[in-house]
Amino acid sequence: MLVSLSDRSYQIEIGSATGDGSLGRAGVILSSLPQTVTHCVVLTDDNVQRLGYARTVAESLAQSGIDAAILIVAAGEQSKTIETANSLWTALVDEDVDRQSVLVAVGGGVIGDLGGFVASTFLRGIRFFQVPTTLLAQVDSSVGGKVGINLPSAKNSVGAFYQPVAVLIDTSTLATLDDDQFACGLGEVAKYAVSLDESLWRLLETDAAKVLAREPSTLGTIVNACCRIKADIVSRDERETTGLRALLNFGHTFAHAFETHSEYKVLHGQAVAVGSVLATRLAVRLGLVDNAMLERVIELHKSLRLPVKPSDLPQLPKWDAGTIIKLMSRDKKVENGRLKFVLPTSAGKCELTEVGDIDEVKRILEE
Ligand code: NAD
Ligand code: GLY
């Protein structure tokens, strides 16, 4: 599948360990790039390292004659910081990384966002290759080139648009995800379904049991569907300038505020699930959709065992509407101080909407 961006176009290869897209394809993919690759640094986290995925990728690179060192950071959102980026820039110097080297990000969205940010800045930009191993990263974060780190007070607020040279997705890695992390990915999958693709929504309604059982062909279908939606949107609005790409942020205005308030202890995909339901509630209040739509959204989330309200998020500390609204005002969709939300307008469709009366948002939070 192609992400079509003129000279920054790249392929997303999706497969499983038994198919063409296995981790062992990493070397072949890098060898087929127009500019020769002889040296890589593989970035991963300590969980993914233990599971052996980074080693498999490094071995595949070695088989293609590409030299690769492995750099390991602590797993989790706390690594998406300037401090970790700083230690990685230093490590890249120690590893003699030059402008022909490639940074290979093997892990979840944290490793992809952090690795991409480090690659975008080191020597004013070296190539990077996404090898996502979580459902969230396979359906969303590895595609589209949003890279970055968090500030303590604002998520994803330092970063760049910086596209990878390729994305390699091996869906067999999803077998080792714990249930919470799997649910995080499903939060993003439900986001695509409700806001952008009713046929995906219907598939999830029919096949929820197969999804939860992680049936390989069902997972393959879902990952393919989500990547296709994202590749299409990114190809048409890479830098989020027309409002199209902003639609991928359904549920995110609420989600980012909850994540920041919890000091990033609330997991992103679970916050997105709650945010999607709250955004639908807001759309009902503003007369954009009816209650039946809200019920269907809640039902979908429950069938995928996703949280549907803030009190379903165990890591969310005590909060009040004023605090959450203040955090929302730092959202990247704010323009001239005015809050914008991605709100559903019908099943599988949504729009970026300015909400003039902030009391409506307050009421939704307090309901
Ligand atoms: P993550 O990278 O922290 O991974 C979640 C956990 O799963 C980690 O502990 C990791 O070690 C572990 N893990 C990874 N692969 C595994 C596997 N195959 N088996 C078992 N454990 C595995 O988090 P995530 O949910 O993948 O990504 C969340 C991040 O992605 C957030 O920072 C979010 O802001 C970002 N994000 C970015 C974009 C984008 O477009 N760039 C989009 C969505 C989310
Ligand atoms: N995850 C939203 C985007 O990539 O634009």
Coordinates of N, CA and C and ligand atoms in Angstrom, one line a residue, residues 140 146 191 230 240 245 248-249, ligand 2:
D140 N -2.3 3.3 13.3 CA -2.3 4.7 13.3 C -0.9 5.4 13.3
K146 N 3.7 12.0 11.7 CA 3.7 12.9 12.9 C 4.7 12.3 13.9
K191 N -12.3 4.6 16.6 CA -12.3 6.0 16.1 C -12.5 6.1 14.6
K230 N -5.9 5.9 6.6 CA -4.9 6.9 7.0 C -4.0 7.3 5.8
E240 N -1.9 18.7 7.7 CA -3.1 19.2 8.5 C -3.4 20.6 8.2
R245 N -7.0 16.2 7.6 CA -6.2 15.3 8.5 C -6.7 15.5 9.9
L248 N -8.8 12.9 11.7 CA -8.2 11.7 12.4 C -8.1 11.9 13.9
N249 N -8.4 13.1 14.3 CA -8.3 13.4 15.8 C -9.7 13.3 16.5
Ligands
GLY2 N1 -3.1 10.4 14.7 C1 -3.6 11.6 14.0 C2 -2.7 11.9 12.8 O1 -1.8 11.2 12.4 O2 -3.0 12.9 12.1

